[in-house]
Coordinates of C-alpha atoms in Angstrom, one line a residue:
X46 CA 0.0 0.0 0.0
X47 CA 1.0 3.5 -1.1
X48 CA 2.5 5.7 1.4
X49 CA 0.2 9.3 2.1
X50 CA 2.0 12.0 0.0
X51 CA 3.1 15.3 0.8
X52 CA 3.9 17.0 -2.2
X53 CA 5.8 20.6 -2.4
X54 CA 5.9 22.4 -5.4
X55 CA 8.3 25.7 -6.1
X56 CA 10.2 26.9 -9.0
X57 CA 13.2 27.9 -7.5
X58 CA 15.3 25.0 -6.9
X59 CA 16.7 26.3 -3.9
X60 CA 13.9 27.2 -1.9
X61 CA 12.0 23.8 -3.1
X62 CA 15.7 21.9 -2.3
X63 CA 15.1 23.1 1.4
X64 CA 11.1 22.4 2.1
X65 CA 11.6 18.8 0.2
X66 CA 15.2 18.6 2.9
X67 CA 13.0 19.3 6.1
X68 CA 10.0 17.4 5.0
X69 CA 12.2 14.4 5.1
X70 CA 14.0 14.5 7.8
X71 CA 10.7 14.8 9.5
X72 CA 7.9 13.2 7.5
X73 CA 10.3 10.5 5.4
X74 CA 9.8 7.1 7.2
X75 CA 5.5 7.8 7.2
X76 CA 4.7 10.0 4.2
X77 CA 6.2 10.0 0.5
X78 CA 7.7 13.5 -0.5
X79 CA 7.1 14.7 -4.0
X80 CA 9.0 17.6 -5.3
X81 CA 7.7 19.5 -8.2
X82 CA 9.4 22.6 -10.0
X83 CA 5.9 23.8 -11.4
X84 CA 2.4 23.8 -10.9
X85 CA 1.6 21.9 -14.2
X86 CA 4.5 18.9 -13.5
X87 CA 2.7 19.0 -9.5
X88 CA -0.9 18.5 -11.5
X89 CA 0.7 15.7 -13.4
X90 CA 1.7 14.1 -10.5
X91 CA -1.3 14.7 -8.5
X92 CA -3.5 12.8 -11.7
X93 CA -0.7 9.8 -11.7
X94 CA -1.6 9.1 -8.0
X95 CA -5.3 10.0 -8.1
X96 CA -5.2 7.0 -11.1
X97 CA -3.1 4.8 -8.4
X98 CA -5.7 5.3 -5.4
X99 CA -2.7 6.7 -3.8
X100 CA -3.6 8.9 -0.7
X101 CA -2.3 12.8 -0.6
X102 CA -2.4 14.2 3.1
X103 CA -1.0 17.9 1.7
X104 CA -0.4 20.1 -0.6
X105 CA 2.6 23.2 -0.1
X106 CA 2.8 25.1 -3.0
X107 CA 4.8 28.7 -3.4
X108 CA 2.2 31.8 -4.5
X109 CA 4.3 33.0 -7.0
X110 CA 5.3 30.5 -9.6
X111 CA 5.5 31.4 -13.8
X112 CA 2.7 30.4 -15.5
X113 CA 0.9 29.0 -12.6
X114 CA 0.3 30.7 -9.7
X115 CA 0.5 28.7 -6.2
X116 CA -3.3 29.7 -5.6
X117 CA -4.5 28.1 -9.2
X118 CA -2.2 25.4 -8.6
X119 CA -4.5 24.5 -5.4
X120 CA -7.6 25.4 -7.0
X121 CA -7.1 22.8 -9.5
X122 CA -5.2 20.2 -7.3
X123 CA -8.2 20.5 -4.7
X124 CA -10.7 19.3 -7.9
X125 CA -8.3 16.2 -7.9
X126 CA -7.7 15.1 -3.8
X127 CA -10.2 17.6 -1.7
X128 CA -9.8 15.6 1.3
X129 CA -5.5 17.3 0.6
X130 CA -4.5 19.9 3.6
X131 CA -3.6 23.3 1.6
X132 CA -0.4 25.0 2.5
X133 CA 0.8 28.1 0.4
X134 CA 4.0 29.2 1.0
X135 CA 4.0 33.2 0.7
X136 CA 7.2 36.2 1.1
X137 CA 6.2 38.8 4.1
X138 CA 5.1 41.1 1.2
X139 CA 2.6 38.8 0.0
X140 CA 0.3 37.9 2.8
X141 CA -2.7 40.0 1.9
X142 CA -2.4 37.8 -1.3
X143 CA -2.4 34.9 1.1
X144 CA -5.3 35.7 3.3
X145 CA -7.8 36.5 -0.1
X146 CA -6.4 32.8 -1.2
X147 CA -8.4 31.1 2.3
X148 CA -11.8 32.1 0.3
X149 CA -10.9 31.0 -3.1
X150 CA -9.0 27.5 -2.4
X151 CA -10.5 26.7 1.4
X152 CA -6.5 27.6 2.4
X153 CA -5.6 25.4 5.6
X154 CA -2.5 27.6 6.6
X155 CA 0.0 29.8 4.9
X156 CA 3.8 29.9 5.7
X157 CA 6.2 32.7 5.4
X158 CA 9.8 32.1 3.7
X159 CA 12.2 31.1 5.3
X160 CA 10.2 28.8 7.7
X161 CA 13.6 28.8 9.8
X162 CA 13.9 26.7 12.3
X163 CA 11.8 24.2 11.2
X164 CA 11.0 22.6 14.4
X165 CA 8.9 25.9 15.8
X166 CA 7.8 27.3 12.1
X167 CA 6.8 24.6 9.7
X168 CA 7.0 21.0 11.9
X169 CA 4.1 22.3 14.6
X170 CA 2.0 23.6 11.4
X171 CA 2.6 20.1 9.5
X172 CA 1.9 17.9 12.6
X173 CA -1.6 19.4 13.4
X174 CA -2.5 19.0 9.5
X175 CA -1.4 15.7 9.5
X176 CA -3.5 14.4 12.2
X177 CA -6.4 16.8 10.7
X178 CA -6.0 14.6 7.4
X179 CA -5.5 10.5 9.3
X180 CA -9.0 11.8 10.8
X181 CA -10.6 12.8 7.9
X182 CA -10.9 9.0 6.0
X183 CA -9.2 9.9 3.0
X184 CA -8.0 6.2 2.5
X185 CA -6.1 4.7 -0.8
X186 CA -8.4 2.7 -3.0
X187 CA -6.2 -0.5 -4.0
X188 CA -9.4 -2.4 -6.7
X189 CA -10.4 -1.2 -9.7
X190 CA -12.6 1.6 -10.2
X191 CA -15.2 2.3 -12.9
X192 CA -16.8 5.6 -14.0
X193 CA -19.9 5.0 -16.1
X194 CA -23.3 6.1 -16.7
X195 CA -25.8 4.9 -14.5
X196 CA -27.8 3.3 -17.8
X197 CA -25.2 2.4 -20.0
X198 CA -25.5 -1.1 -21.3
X199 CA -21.5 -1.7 -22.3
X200 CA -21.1 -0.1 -18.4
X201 CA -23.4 -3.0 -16.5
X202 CA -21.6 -5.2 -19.0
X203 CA -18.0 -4.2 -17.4
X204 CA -19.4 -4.3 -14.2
X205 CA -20.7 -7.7 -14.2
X206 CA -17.5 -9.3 -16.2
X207 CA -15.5 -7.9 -13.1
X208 CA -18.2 -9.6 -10.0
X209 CA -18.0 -13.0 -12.3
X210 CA -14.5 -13.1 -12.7
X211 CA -14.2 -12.0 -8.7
X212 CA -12.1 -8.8 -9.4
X213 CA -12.9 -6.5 -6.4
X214 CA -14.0 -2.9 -8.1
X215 CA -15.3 0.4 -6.5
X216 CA -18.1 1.7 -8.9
X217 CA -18.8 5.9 -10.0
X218 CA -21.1 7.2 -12.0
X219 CA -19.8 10.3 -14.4
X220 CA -22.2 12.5 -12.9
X221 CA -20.8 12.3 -9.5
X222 CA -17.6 14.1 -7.6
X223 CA -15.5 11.6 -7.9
X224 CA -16.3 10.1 -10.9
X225 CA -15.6 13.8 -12.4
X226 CA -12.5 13.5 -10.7
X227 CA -11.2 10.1 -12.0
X228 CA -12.2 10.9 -15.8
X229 CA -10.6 14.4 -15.4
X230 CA -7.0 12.4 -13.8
X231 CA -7.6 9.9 -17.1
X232 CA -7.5 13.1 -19.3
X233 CA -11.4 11.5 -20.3
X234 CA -14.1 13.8 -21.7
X235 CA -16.5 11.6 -20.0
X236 CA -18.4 10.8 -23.5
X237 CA -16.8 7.3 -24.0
X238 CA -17.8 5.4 -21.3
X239 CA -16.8 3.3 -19.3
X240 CA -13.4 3.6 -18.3
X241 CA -11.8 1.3 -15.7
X242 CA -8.9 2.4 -14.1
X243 CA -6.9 -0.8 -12.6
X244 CA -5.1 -1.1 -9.6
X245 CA -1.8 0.3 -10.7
X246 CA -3.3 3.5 -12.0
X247 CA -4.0 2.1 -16.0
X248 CA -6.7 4.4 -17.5
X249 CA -8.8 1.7 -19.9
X250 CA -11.2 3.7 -22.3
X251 CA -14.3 1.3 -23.3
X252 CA -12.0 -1.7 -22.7
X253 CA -12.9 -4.6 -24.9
X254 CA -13.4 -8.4 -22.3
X255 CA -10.0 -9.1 -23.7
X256 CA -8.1 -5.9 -22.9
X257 CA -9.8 -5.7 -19.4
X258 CA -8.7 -9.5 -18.7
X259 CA -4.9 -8.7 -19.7
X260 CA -5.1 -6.0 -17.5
X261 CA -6.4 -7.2 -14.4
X262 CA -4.5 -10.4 -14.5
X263 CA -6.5 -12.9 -15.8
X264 CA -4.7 -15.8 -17.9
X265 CA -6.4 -15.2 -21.9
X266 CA -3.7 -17.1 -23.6
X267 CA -2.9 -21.1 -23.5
X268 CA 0.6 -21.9 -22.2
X269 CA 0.7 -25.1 -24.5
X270 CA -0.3 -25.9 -27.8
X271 CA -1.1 -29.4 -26.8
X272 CA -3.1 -31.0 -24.0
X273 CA -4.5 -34.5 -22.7
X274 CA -8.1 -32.4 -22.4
X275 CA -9.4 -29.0 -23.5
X276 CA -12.5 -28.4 -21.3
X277 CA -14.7 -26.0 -23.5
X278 CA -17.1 -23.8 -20.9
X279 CA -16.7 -23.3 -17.3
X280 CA -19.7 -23.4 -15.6
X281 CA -20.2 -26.6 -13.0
X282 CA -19.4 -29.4 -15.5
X283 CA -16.9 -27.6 -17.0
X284 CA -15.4 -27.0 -13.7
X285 CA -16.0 -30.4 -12.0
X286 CA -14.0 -31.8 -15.6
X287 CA -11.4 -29.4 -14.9
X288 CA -10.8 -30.0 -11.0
X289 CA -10.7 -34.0 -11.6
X290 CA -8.6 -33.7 -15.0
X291 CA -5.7 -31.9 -13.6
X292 CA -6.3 -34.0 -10.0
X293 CA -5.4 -37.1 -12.1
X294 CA -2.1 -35.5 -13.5
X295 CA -4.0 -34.9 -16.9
X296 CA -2.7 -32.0 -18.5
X297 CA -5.9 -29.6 -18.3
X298 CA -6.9 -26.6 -20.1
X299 CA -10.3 -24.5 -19.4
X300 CA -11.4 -22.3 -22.2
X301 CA -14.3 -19.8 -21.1
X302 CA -15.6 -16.6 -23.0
X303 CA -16.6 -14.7 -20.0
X304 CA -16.2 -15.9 -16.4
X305 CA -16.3 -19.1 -14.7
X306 CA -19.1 -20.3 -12.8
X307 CA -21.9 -20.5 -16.3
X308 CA -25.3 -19.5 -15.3
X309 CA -24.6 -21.1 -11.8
X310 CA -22.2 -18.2 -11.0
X311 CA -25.1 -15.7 -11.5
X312 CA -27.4 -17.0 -8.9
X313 CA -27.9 -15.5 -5.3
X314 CA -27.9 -18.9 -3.5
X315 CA -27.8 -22.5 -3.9
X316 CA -29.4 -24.1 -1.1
X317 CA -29.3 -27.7 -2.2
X318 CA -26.1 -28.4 -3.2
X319 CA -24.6 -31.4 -1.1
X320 CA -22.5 -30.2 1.3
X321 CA -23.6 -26.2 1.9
X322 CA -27.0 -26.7 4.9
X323 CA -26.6 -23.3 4.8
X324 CA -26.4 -22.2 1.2
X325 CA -23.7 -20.8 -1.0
X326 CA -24.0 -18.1 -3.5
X327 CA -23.2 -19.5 -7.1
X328 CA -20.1 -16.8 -7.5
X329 CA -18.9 -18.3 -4.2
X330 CA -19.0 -21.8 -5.6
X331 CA -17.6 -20.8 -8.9
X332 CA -14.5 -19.2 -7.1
X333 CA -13.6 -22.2 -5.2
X334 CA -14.1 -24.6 -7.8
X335 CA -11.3 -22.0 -10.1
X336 CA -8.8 -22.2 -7.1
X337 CA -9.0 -25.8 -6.5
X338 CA -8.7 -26.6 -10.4
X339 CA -5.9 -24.1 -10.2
X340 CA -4.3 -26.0 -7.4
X341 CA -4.1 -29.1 -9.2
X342 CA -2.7 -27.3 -12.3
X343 CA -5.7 -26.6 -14.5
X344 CA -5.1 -23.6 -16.6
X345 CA -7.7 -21.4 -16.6
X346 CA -8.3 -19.2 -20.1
X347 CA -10.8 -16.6 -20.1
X348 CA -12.4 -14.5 -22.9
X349 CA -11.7 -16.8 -25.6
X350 CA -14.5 -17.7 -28.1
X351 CA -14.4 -21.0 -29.4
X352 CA -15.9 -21.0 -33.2
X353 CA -14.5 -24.2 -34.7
X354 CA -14.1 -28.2 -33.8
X355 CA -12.4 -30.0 -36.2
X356 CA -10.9 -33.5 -36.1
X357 CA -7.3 -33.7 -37.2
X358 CA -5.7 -37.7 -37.2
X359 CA -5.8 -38.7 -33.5
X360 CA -6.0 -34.7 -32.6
X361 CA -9.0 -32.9 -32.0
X362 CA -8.7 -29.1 -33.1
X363 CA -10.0 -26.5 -31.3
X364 CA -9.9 -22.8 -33.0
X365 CA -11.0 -19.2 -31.9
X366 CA -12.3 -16.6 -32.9
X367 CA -9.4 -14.9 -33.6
X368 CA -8.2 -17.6 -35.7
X369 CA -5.3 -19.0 -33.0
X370 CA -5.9 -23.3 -32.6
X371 CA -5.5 -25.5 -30.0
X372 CA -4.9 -29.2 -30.1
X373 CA -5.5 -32.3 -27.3
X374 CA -6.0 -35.5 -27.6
X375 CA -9.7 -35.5 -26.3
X376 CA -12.2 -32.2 -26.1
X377 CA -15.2 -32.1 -22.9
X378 CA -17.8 -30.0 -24.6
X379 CA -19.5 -28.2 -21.3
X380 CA -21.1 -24.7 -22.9
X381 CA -23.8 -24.8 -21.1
X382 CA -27.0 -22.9 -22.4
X383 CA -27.7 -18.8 -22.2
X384 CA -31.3 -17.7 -21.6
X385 CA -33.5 -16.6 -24.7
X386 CA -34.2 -13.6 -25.7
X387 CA -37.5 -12.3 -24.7
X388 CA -39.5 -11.2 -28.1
X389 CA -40.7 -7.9 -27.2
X390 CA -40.5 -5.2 -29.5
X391 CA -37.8 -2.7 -28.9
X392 CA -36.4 -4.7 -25.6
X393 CA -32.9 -4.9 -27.3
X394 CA -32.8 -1.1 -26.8
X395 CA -32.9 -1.7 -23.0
X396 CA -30.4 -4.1 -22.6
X397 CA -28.3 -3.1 -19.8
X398 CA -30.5 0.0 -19.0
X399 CA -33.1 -1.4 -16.9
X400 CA -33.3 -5.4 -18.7
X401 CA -31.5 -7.6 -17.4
X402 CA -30.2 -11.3 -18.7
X403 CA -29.6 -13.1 -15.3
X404 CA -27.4 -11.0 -14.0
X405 CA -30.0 -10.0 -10.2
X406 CA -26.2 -10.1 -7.7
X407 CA -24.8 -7.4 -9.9
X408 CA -27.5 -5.1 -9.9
X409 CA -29.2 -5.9 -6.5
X410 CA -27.9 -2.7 -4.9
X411 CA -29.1 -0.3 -7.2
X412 CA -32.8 -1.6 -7.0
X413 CA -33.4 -1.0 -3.0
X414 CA -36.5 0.4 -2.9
X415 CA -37.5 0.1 -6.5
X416 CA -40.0 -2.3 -7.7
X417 CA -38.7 -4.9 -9.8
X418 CA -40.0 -7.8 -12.0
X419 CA -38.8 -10.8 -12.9
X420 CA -40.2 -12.7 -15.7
X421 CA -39.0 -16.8 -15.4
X422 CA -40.5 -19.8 -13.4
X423 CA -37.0 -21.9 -12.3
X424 CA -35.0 -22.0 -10.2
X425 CA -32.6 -18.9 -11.1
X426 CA -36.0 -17.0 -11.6
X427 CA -36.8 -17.8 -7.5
X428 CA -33.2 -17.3 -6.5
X429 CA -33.0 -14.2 -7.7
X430 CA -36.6 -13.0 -6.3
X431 CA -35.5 -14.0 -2.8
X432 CA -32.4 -12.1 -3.0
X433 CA -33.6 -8.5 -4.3
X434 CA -36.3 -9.1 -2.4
X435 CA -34.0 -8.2 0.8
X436 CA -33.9 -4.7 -0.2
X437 CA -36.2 -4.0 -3.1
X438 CA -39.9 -2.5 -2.4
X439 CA -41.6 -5.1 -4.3
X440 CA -40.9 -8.3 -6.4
X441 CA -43.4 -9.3 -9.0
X442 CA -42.4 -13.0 -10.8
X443 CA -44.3 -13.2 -14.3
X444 CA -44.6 -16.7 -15.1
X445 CA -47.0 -17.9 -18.2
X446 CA -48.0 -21.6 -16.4
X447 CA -50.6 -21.6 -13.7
X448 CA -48.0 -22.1 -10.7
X449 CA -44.5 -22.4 -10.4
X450 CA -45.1 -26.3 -9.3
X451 CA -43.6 -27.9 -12.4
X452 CA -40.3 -25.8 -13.0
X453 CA -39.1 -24.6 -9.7
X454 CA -37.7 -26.8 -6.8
X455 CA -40.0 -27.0 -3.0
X456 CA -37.9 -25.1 -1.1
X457 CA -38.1 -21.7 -3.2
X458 CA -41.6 -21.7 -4.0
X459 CA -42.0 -21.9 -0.2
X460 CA -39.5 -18.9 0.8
X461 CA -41.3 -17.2 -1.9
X462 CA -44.9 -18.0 -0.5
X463 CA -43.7 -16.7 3.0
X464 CA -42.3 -13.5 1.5
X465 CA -44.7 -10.3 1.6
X466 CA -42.7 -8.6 -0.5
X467 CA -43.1 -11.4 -3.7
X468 CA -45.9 -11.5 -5.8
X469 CA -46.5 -14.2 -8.2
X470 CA -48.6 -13.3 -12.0
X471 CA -49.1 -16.9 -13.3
X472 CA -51.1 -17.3 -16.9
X473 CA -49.4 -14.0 -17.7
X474 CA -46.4 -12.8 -19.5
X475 CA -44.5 -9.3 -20.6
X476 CA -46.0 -8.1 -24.0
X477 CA -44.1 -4.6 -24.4
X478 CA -41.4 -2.1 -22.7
X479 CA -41.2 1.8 -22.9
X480 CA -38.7 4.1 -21.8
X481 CA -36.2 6.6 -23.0
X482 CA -33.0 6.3 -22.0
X483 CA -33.5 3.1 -20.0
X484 CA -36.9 1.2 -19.1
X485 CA -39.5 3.3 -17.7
X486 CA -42.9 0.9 -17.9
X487 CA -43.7 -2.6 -18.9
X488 CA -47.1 -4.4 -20.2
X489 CA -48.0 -7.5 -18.8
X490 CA -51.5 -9.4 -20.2
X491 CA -53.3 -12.0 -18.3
X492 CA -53.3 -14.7 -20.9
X493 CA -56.6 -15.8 -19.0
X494 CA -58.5 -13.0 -19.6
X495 CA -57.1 -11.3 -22.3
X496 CA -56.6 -7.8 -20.4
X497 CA -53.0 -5.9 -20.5
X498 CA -52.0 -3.3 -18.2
X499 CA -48.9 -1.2 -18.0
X500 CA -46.6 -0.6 -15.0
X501 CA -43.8 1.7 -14.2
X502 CA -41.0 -0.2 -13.8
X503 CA -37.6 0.4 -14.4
X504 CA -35.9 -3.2 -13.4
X505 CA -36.7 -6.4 -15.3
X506 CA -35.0 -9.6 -14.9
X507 CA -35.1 -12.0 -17.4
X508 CA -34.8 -16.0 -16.7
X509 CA -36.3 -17.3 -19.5
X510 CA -35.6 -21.0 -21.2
X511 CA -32.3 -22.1 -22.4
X512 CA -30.7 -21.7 -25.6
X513 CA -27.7 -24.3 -26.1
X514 CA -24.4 -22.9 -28.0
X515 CA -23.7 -25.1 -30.0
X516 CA -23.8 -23.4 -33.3
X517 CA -20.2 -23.8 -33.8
X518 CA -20.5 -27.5 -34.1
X519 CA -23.1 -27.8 -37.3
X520 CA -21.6 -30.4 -39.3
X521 CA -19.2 -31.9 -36.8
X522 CA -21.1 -33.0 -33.7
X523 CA -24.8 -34.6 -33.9
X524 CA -27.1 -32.4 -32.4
X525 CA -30.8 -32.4 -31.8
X526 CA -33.7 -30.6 -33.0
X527 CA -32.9 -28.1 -30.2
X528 CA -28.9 -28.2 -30.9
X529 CA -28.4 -30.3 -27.5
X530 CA -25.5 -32.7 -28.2
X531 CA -26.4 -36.4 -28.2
X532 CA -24.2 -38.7 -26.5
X533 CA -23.6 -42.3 -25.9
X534 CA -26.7 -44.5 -26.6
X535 CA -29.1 -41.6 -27.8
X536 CA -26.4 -41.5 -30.9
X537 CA -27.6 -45.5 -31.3
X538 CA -30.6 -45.7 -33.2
X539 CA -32.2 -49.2 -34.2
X540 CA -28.7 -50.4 -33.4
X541 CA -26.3 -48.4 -36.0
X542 CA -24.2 -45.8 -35.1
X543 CA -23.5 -42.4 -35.7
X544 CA -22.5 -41.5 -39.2
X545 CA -18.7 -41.2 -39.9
X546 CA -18.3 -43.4 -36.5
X547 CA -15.7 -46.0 -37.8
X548 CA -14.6 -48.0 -33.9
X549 CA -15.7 -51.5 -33.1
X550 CA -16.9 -50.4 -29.9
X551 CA -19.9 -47.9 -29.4
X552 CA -19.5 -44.4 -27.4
X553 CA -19.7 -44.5 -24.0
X554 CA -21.8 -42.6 -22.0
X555 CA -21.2 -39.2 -22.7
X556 CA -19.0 -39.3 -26.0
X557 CA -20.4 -37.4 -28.7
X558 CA -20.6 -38.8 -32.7
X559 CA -17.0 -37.9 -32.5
X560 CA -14.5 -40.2 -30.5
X561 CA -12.4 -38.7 -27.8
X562 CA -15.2 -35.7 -27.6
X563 CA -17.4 -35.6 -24.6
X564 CA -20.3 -33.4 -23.5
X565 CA -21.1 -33.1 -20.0
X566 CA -23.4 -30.8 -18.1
X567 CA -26.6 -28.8 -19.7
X568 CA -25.3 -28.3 -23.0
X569 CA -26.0 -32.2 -23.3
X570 CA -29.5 -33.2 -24.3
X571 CA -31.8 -34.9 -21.7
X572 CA -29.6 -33.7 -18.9
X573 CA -30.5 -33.0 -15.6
X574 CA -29.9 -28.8 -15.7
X575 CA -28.8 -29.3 -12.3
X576 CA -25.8 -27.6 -10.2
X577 CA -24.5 -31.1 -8.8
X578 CA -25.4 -33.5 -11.7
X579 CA -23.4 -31.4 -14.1
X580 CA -20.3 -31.5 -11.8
X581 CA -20.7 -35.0 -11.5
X582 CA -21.0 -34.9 -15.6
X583 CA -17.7 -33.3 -15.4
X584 CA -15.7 -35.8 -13.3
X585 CA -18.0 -39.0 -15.3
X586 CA -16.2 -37.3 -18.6
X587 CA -12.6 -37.5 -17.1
X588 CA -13.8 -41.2 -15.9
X589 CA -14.9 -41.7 -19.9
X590 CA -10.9 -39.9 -21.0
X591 CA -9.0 -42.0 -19.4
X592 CA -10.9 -45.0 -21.3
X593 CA -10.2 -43.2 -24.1
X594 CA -6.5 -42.7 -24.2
X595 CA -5.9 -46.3 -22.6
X596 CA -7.5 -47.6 -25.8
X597 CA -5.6 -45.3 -28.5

């Protein structure tokens, strides 16, 4: 952690030698002394820390400099660290000059030159500042900080890739103090938005996922070019394959677009997973299932799109987006799904700014006292009404079946029953949004009766079916009408194989129509779109590898 700064600033080298000498001597071992020769190289410095989070307790600056005086050299400084003690530093024949500069830049104190001896002139001044300053809970900020607008879409985006990927970050709208402040130190004119400023002071402008995962240290590149598995998707299954590949001295390699954890990582709380009486929250399992994967020597490879499968000899291709490849001897497909799209007219506009694809832990703060809607009838749906129901005014789950009986486990359709602040719409469903710059109202209709009414509402939460990606595969992998990938016996129909399958034997369990390619967890048709049957997927399809390779 930074040191507090004191930072002097004088253009003549001898007087700034001598206040930068004392300050030392005094100050050195607790506070970092910075010596500027003008107010525009003292500004510079000043933005360079404000970036860093690094904490200035005060500011001395001499009232007559060239080009900047010592009074607009604290008028703009105090913009930049206004918690900063104010010190000008003045000849006898400039006091009036001194006093007048108390009502323009809130002046602490002023010192007259020479400040000699130190010990009754300048160290009693500088003592009773300092203490003024540890009280005043101006503290460095070591995460990263984002300045956005409250409903811009890319800015929730940024927001929510840094909770999933468990990067602590400090959040600031534009409109606010410091958020002026920050885009002002980042030399920003606050119309490209975000920007992220990282822990060691890096100004990113509208970072792309990739650029904002180099910087923040997440792994983005492969350290091989061959592997025993490639684990494709890291939510639960993907995971689960990745903790038990690298356990068995497998050489592991995880390739996920966004963050780990799938949609698992987005909910609240998992309250039946084996093991957790008391519930975890799905970013919470996510994270430990990372480390421990991590321990065993997984790598982990984040915000990598996967676009290709190809089948090369006894290799098995896999190639990005960006047209780099990766080969292993055997691929674990676990992708997961992504909820569908909601077809409402004009809700694409709203994305981000007030509609929301599963992402209820991200946005939870900003929706105390609001009232919010949730249209889904799972489990996410329920986990997510329980938690904003903690500090939102209302809850209102729009489901289209007649009760959430058939989709939603016991044990949340009872918290939900017992919660006043959770209203269930069954038989109905959202027909339309409004709004300007974000969501304003919503129309639901009773599918009963026919009758639509519209509600203000700026937060909706969508949990809505499950899309399988899987598009990538057309033409390699047999898929179902839905694009689920069939595995073991579902590929055996009337007793022949999959085309193009040329082994004696037939694929196990969970191998897909190619051999050595395994899909494991939701992505993987007439699964159980359970938390704990796709980890146990995952560690089945290590299991089904090793069977592989012994037989090659």
């Amino acid at each position: 952690m930074a040191l507090p700064a004191i930072l002097s600033v004088d253009d003549d080298p001898n007087v700034s030698r001598a206040i930068v000498r004392d300050l030392r001597r005094r100050y050195g071992e607790s506070y970092r002394i910075v010596r500027a020769q003008s107010g525009a190289d003292a500004l510079d410095a000043l933005k360079d820390m404000k970036l860093r989070g690094d904490p200035v307790a005060v500011l001395l600056a001499d009232y007559r400099m060239p080009g900047m005086s010592g009074i607009e050299f604290l008028e703009e400084a105090m913009d930049l660290h206004p918690a900063a003690k104010r010190v000008l530093l003045t000849a006898y024949a400039d006091t009036n000059a001194a006093i007048d500069a108390i009502n323009v830049v809130d002046l602490d104190h002023y010192l007259l030159k020479p400040w000699d001896p130190p010990e009754e002139k300048l160290y009693p001044v500088l003592d009773a500042m300092l203490e003024a300053w540890a009280t005043s809970g101006d503290r460095p900020v070591t995460e990263i900080r984002v300045v956005g607008h409250r409903w811009s879409a890319r800015s929730s985006e940024v927001r929510e890739f840094l909770a999933r990927n468990q990067c602590p970050y400090r959040w600031y709208m534009s409109d606010e103090p410091e958020g002026q402040r920050l885009l002002e130190a980042a030399g920003a004119d606050g119309m490209r938005l975000p920007v992220v400023v990282t822990s060691d002071g890096q100004a990113l402008v509208e970072p792309t996922d990739s650029e904002l995962a180099d910087r923040v240290g997440l792994s983005t590149t492969p350290c091989a070019d061959f592997y025993d598995i490639v684990v494709i998707g890291g939510g639960p299954a993907g995971l689960g394959a990745a903790v038990y590949g690298a356990s068995e001295g497998l050489r592991t390699v995880l390739i996920e677009r966004t963050a780990t954890g799938g949609q698992a990582g987005q909910s609240s709380r998992i309250e039946n997973y084996l093991g957790f009486p008391d519930g975890l929250s799905g970013g919470q399992l996510a994270d430990r299932a990372r480390r421990q994967a991590a321990k065993f020597g997984a790598e982990i490879v984040t915000t990598r799109d996967v676009v290709a499968l190809e089948v090369n000899g006894s290799a098995r291709t896999v190639r990005f987006a960006d047209g780099a490849a990766l080969d292993a001897h055997t691929v674990i497909l676990a992708t997961g799904v992504s909820y569908r799209q909601l077809p409402v007219p004009g809700i694409d506009d709203f994305t981000g700014r007030g509609v929301y694809y599963g992402s209820a832990v991200t946005e939870a703060a900003r929706c105390a006292d609001e009232d919010v809607y949730i249209v889904g009838g799972a489990n996410s749906a329920g986990q997510a009404a329980v938690y904003l129901a903690r500090s939102a005014r209302s809850v209102t789950i729009v489901v289209r079946a007649r009760s959430l009986d058939a989709s939603m486990s016991h044990y949340l359709i009872q918290q939900i029953g017992r919660n006043p602040r959770i209203g269930v719409r069954v038989c109905s469903e959202v027909i339309g949004v409004e709004g300007d710059d974000h969501l304003s109202r919503i129309t639901v209709r009773d599918n009963v009766t026919g009758n639509a009414e519209t509600v203000d509402a700026q937060w909706l939460f969508l949990f809505i079916g499950a899309a399988p990606r899987t598009d990538w595969l057309d033409g390699v992998v047999v898929r179902d009408e839905h694009g689920y990938v069939l595995s073991g016996p579902d590929l055996v129909v009337e007793g022949r194989r999959p085309h193009g399958w040329d082994l004696d034997r037939p694929p196990q369990h969970l191998e897909t129509s190619v051999p050595g390619v395994f899909a494991a967890g939701d992505v993987r048709a007439d699964s159980a779109k359970r938390v704990a049957s796709a980890v146990g997927e995952g560690a089945m399809a290590v299991m089904l590898v090793h069977r592989y390779l012994a037989r090659q």
